[in-house]
Coordinates of C-alpha atoms and ligand atoms in Angstrom, one line a residue:
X1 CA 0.0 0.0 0.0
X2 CA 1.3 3.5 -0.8
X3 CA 1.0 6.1 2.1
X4 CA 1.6 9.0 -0.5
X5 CA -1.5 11.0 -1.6
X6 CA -1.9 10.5 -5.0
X7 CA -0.2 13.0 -7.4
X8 CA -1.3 16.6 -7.5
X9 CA -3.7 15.6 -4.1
X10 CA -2.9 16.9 -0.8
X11 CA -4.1 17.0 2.6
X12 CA -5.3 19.8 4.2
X13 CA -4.1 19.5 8.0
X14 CA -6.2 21.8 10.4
X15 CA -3.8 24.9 9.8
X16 CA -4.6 25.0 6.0
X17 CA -8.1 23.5 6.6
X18 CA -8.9 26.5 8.8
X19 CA -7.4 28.9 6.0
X20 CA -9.7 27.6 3.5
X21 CA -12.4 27.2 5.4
X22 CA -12.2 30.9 6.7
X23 CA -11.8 32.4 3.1
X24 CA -14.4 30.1 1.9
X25 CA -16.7 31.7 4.6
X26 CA -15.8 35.0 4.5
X27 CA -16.6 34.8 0.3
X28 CA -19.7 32.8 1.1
X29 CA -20.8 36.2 3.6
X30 CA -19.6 38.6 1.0
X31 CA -21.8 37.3 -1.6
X32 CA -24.7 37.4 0.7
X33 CA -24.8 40.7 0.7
X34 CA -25.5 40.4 -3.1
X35 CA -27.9 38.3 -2.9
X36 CA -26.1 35.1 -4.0
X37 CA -27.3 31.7 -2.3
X38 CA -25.8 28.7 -1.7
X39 CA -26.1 25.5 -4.3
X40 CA -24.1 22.2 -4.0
X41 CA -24.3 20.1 -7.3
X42 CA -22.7 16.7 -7.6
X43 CA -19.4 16.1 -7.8
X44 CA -19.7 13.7 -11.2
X45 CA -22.1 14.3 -14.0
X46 CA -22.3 12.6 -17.0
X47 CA -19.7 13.3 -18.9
X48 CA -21.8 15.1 -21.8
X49 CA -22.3 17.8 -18.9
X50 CA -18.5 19.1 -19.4
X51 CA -17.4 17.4 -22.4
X52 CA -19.9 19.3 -24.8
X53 CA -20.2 22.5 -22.8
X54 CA -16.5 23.5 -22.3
X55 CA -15.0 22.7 -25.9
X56 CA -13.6 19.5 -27.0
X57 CA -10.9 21.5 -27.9
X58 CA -10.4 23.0 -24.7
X59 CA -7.3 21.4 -22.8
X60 CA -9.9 20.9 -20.1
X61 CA -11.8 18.8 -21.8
X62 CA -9.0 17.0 -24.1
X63 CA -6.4 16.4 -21.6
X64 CA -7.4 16.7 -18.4
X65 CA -11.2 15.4 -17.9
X66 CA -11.1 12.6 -15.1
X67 CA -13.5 10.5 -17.4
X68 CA -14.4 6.9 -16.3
X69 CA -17.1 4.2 -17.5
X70 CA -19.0 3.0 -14.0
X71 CA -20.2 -0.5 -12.8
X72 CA -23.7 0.6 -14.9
X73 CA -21.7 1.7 -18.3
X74 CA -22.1 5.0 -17.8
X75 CA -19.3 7.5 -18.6
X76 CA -18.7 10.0 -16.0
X77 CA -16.6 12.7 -15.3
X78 CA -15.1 14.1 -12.7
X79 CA -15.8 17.6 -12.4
X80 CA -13.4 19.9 -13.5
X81 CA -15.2 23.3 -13.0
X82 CA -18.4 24.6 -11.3
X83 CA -20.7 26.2 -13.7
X84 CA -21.5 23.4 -16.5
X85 CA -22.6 21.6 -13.0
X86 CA -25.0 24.6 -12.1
X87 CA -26.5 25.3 -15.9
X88 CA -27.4 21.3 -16.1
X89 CA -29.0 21.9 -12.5
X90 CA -30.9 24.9 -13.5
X91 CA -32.3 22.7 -16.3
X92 CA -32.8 19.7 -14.2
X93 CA -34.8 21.2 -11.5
X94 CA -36.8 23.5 -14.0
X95 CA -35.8 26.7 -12.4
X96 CA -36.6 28.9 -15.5
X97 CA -39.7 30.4 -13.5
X98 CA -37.8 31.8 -11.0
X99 CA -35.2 33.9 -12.7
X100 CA -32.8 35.9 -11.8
X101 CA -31.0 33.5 -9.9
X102 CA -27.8 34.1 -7.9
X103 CA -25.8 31.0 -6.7
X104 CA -22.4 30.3 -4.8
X105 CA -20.7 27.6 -4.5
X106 CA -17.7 26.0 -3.1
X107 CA -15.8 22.4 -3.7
X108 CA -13.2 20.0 -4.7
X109 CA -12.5 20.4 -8.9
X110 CA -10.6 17.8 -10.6
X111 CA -8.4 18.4 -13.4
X112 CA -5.5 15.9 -14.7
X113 CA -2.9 18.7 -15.0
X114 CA 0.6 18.6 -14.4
X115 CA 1.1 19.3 -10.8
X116 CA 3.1 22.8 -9.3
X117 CA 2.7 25.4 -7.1
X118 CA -0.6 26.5 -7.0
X119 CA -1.8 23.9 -9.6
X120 CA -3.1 20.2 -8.2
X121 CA -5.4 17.6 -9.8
X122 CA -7.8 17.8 -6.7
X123 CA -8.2 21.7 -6.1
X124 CA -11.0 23.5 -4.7
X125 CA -13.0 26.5 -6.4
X126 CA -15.5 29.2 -4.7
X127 CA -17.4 30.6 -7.5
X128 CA -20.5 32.4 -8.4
X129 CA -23.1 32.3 -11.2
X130 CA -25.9 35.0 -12.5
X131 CA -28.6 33.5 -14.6
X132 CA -31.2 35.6 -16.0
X133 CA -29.6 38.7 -16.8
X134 CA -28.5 40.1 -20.3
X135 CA -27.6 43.7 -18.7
X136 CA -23.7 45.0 -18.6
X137 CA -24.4 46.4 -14.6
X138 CA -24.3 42.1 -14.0
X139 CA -21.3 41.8 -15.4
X140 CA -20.0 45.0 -12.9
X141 CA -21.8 43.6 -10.0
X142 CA -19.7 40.2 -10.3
X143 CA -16.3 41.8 -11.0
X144 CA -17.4 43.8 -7.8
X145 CA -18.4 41.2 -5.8
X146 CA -14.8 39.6 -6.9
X147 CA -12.8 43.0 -6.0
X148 CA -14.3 43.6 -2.7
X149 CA -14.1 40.0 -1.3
X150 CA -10.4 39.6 -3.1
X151 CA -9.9 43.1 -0.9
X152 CA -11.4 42.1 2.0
X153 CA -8.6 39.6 2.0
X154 CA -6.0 42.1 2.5
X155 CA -5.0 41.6 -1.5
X156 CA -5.4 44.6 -3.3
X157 CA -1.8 45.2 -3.7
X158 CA -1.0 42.2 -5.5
X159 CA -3.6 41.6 -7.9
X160 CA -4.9 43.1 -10.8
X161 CA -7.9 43.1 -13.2
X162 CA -7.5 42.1 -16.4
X163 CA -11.0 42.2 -18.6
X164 CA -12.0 41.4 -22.1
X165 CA -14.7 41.1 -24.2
X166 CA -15.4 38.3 -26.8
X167 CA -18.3 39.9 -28.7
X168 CA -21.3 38.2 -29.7
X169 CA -21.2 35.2 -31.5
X170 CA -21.3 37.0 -34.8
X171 CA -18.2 39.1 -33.8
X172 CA -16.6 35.9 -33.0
X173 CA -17.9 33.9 -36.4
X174 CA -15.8 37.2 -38.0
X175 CA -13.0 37.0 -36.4
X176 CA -12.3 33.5 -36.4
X177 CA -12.9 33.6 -40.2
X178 CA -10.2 36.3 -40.7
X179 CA -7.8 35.0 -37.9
X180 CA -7.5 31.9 -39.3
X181 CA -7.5 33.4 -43.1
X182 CA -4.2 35.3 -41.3
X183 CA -2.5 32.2 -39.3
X184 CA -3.2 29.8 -42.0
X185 CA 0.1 32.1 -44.0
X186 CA 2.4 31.4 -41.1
X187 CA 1.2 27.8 -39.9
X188 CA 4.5 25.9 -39.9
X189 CA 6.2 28.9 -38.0
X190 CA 3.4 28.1 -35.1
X191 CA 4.1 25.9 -31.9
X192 CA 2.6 22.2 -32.2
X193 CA 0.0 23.2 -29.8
X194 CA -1.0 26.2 -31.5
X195 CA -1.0 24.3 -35.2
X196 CA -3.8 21.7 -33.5
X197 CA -5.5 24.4 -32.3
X198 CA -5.8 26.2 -35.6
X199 CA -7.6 23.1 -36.6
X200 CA -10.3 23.0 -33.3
X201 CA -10.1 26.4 -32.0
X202 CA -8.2 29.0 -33.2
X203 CA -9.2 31.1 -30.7
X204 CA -7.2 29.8 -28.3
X205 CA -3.9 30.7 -30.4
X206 CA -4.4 34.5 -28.9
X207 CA -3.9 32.9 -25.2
X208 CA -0.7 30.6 -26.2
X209 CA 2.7 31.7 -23.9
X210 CA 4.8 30.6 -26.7
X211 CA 7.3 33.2 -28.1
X212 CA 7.4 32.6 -31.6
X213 CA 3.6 32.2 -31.5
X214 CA 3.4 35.2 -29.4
X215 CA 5.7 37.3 -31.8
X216 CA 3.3 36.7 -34.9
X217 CA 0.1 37.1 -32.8
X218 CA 1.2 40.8 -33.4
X219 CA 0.5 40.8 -36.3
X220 CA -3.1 39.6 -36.0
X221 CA -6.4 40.7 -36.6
X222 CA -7.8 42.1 -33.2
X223 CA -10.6 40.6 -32.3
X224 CA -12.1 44.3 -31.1
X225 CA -11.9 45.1 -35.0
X226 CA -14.7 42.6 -35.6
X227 CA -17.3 43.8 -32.5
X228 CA -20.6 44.1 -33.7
X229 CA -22.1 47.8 -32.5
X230 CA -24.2 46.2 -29.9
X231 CA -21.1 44.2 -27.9
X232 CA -19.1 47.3 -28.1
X233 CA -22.0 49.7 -26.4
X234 CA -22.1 46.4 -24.3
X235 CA -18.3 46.7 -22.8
X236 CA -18.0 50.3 -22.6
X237 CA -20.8 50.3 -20.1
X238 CA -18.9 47.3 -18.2
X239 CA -15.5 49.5 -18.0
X240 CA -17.4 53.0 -17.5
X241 CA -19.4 51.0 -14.2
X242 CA -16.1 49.8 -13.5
X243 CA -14.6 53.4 -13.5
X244 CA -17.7 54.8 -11.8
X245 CA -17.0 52.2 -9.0
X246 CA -13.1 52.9 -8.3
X247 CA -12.4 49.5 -9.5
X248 CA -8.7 49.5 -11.4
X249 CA -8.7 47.3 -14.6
X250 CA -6.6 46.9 -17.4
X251 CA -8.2 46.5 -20.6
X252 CA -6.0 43.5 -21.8
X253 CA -7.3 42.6 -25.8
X254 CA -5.4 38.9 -25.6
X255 CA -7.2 38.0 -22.8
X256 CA -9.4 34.8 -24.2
X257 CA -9.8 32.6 -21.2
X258 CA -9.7 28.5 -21.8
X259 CA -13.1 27.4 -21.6
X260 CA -15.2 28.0 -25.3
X261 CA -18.8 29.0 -23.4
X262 CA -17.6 32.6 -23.1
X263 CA -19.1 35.8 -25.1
X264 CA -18.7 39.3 -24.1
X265 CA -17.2 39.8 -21.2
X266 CA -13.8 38.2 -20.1
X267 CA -11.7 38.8 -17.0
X268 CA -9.2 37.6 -14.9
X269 CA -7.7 38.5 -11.7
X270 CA -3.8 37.8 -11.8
X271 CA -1.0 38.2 -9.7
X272 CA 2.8 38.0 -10.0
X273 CA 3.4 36.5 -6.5
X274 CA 2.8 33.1 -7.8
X275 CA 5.0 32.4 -10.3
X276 CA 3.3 30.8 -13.3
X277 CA 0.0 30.0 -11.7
X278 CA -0.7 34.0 -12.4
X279 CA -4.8 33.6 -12.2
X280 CA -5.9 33.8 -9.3
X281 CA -10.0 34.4 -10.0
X282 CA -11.5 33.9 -13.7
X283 CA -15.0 34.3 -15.3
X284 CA -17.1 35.8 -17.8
X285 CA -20.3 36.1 -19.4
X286 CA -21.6 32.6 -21.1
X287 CA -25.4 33.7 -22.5
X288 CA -25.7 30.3 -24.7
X289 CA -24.2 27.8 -22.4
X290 CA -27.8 26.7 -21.1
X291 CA -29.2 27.2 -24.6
X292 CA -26.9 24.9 -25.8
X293 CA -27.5 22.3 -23.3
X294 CA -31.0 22.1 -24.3
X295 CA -32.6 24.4 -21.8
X296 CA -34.4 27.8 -22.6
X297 CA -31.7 30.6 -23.6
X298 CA -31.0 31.8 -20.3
X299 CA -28.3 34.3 -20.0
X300 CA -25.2 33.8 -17.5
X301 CA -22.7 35.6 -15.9
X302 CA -20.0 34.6 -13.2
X303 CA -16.3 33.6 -12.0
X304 CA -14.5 31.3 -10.2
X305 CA -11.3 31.3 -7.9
X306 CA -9.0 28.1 -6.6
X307 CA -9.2 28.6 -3.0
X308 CA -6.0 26.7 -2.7
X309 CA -4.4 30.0 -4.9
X310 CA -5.7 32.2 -2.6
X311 CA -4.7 30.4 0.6
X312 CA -0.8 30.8 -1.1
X313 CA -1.6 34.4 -1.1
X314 CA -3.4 35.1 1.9
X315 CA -1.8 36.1 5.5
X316 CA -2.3 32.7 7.3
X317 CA -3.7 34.1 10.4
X318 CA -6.3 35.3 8.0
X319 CA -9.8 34.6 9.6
X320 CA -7.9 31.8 12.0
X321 CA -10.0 30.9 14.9
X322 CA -10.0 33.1 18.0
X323 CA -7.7 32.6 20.8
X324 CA -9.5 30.3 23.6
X325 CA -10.5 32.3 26.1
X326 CA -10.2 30.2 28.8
X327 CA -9.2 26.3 29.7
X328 CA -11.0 24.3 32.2
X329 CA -8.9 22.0 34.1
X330 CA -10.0 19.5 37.2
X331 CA -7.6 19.1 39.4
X332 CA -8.8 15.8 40.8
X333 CA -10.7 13.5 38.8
X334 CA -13.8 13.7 40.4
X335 CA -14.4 16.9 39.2
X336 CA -14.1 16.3 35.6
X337 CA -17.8 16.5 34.9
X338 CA -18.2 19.5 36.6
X339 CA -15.5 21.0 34.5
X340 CA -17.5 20.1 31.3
X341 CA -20.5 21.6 33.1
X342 CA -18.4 25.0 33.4
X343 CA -17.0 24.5 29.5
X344 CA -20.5 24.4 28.5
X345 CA -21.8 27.2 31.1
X346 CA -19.5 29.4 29.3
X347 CA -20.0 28.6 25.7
X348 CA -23.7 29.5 26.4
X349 CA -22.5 32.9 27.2
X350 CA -20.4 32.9 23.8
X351 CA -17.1 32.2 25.8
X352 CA -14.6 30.2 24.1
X353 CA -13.5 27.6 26.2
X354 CA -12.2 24.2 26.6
X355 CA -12.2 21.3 29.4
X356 CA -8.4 20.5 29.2
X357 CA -8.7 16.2 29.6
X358 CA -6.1 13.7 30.4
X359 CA -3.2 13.6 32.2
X360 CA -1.8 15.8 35.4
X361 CA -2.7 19.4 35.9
X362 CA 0.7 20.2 35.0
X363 CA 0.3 18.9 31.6
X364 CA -2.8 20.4 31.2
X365 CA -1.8 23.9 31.9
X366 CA 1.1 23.0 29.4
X367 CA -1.5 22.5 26.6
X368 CA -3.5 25.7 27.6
X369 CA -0.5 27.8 27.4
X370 CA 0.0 26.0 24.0
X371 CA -3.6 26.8 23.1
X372 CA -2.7 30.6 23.9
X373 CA -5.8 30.5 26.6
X374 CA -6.4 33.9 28.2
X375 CA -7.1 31.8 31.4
X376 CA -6.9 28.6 33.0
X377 CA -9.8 27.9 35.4
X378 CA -9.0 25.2 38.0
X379 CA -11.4 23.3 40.1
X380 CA -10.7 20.5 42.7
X381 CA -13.0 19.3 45.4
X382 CA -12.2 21.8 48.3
X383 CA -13.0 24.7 45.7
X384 CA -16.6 22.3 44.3
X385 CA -17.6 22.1 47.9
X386 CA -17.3 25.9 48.1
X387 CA -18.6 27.3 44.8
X388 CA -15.3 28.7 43.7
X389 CA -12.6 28.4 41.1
X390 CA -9.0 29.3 40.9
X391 CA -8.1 31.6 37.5
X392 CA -5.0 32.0 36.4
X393 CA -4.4 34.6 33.9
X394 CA -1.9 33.1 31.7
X395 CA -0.2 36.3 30.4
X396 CA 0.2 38.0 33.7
X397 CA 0.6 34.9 35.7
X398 CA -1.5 36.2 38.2
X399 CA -4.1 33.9 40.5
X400 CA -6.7 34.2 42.0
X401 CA -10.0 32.6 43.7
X402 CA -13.4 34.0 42.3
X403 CA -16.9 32.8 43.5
X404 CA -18.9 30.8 40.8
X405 CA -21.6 33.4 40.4
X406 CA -19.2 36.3 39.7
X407 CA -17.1 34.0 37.3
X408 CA -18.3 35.7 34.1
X409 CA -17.1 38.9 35.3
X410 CA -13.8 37.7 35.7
X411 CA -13.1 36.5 32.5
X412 CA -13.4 39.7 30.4
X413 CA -10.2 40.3 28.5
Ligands
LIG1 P1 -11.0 28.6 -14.6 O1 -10.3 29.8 -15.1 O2 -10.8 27.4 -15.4 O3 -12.6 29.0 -14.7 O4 -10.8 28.3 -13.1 C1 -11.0 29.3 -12.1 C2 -9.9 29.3 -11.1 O5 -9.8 28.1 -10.5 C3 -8.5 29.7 -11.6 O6 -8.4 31.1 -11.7 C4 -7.7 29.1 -10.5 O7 -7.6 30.0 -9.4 C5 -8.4 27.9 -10.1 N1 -7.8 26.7 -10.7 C6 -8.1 26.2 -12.0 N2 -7.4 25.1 -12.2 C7 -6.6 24.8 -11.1 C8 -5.7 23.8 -10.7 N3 -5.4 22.8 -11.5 N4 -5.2 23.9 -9.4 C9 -5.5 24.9 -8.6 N5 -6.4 25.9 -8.9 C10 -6.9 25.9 -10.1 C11 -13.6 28.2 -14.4 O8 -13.5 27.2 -13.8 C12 -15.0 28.8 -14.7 N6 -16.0 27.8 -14.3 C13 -15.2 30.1 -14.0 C14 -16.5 30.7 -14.3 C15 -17.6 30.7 -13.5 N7 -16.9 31.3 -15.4 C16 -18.1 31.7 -15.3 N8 -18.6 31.3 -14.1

């Protein structure tokens, strides 16, 4: 038996369980006050779900899908990002009536990628979806929703916003056309990667971190050439509501993103503290994604963020649990219960505390210290018999004997 996890998995011990947990909740609170509500979708789907909806051509999809047949001949997948997940769950449970909707999420993605800082095969997302909503102030609200709860994280210094737009499908239909028209001259000066993709998606050229590739992209037509009227009026109103709500962006015209449900809007929040993992949070607009899975066209807007990304970047004490406020320690056995009595007493008044159990008092004022308790509350039977306690502040060393009823009053820090 191997002990290892198995590649790009890890553990998360309590201190980076707490991280993630904290951020997770703090994100989940933030979005709240937008409105957003929680959904939990399954962590499979049939593999139609993502296979169809992200691009075949996507490297999501045709390299890094955990696809497997089950005991029933089914073909699952893994899955490998949120929001296929939540459109197939919209359609599933007929929510169409009750539009707009705003959702949150949070869980364990799975992606067969080649494991580095800040990259795993198990990894976990937070992210958000709008359906129901055509209008550019969506799009603002999510990137907002993303700034503020990134800032509330103490980030703002090391991220940016980078944002996009794709156009409408017709700005895209003219682009390709002429894109590939342009890349067709210079194909066997392209990487490997980028000649396949000329084949599937040529799209995908304009995000390649190749060079050469890079060096004749420069070349190319612009995809902004090609935006119809309508998706231009569309992402000015996105970067003026930006502007009008002191959010920095840069206006970054390669910016394609890797998934092919995307139209109008594109962003990215990116970072240079993490070497090549540089996106931190990623979304966009995806108006035919339910459409094409055979709902009702139901517009979408929202983003996405590896929690495991932001924990790299995140102070650690960031949200971590509040210092115990006091330990509960019997000194003689028999008063164990009544110890768990007072550890409960106290909790009931919101008072973090703990029964200290198992071995000598000694040792358990060791682990209180260790704990960084405020106070260590000792009881034996001489101070049951007469309603008291012994405190010790732990910081100031100093003792003394308090009556049970004045207790709480004791205990303030
Ligand atoms: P994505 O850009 O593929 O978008 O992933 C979003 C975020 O997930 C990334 O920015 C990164 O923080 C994290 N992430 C992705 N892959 C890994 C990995 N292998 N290891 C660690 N972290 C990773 C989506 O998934 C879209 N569903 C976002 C979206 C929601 N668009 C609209 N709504």
């Amino acid at each position: 038996m191997k002990f290892q996890p198995a590649r790009g998995t890890q553990d998360l011990l309590p201190e980076t369980a707490k991280q993630f947990r904290a951020i997770d909740d703090f994100a989940f609170a933030k979005a709240q006050t937008y409105g957003f509500e929680p959904i939990t979708t399954p962590i499979f789907e049939f593999s139609e779900v993502f296979h169809r909806t992200l691009g075949e051509s996507s490297d999501v999809v045709s390299k890094e899908t955990y696809t497997f047949t089950d005991r029933g001949g089914e073909s699952l997948t893994l899955r490998p990002e949120g929001t296929a997940g939540v459109a197939r769950a919209f359609i599933s449970n007929g929510l169409a009536q009750n539009l707009p909707l705003r959702f949150y999420y949070s869980g364990p993605m799975f992606r067969y990628e080649r494991p580095q800082k800040g990259r795993y095969r198990q990894f976990h997302q937070i992210g958000v979806e709008v359906l129901g909503l055509e209008t550019p102030e969506t799009d603002i609200e999510c990137v907002a929703l993303a700034h503020d709860f990134l800032k509330g994280l103490g980030l703002a210094d090391k991220i940016q916003l980078e944002i996009n737009t794709l156009g409408d499908s017709d700005s895209r239909a003219k682009h390709r056309e002429r894109l590939v028209e342009y890349l067709q001259k210079f194909k066997a000066a392209l990487s490997p990667d980028s000649q396949v993709r000329l084949e599937k998606n040529p799209l995908r050229i304009l995000d390649s971190k190749d060079k050469k590739d890079q060096e004749l992209l420069m070349g190319a037509p612009a995809l902004h050439e090609f935006l119809s009227v309508d998706s231009q009026k569309f992402f000015d109103k996105v970067l003026q509501g930006l502007e009008t709500l002191g959010i920095p962006f840069v206006h970054q015209k390669n910016l394609v993103r890797g998934l092919d449900y995307y139209v109008h809007s594109v962003f990215e929040f990116t970072t240079t503290h993490l070497g090549a993992q540089a996106t931190v949070l990623g979304g966009g607009r995806y108006d035919g994604l339910i459409e094409m899975m055979g709902g009702q066209k139901t517009p979408g807007v929202g983003w996405a963020s590896g929690l495991e990304r932001l924990a790299l970047l995140t102070d650690p004490n960031f949200g971590q649990r509040p210092q115990l406020q006091v330990a509960v320690i019997a000194a003689e056995e028999m008063t164990e219960s009544e110890c768990l009595k007072i550890s409960h007493e106290l909790r009931n008044h919101k008072i973090r505390s703990e029964t200290m159990l198992g071995g000598n008092v000694g040792k358990k004022l060791k682990r209180a210290n260790k704990l960084g308790a405020h106070f260590a509350l000792i009881l034996g039977s001489t101070e049951m018999d007469q309603k008291v306690v012994t405190l010790k502040n732990l910081s100031t060393g100093e003792q003394k004997t308090v009556p049970r009823y004045e207790l709480l009053q004791h205990l303030k820090i």
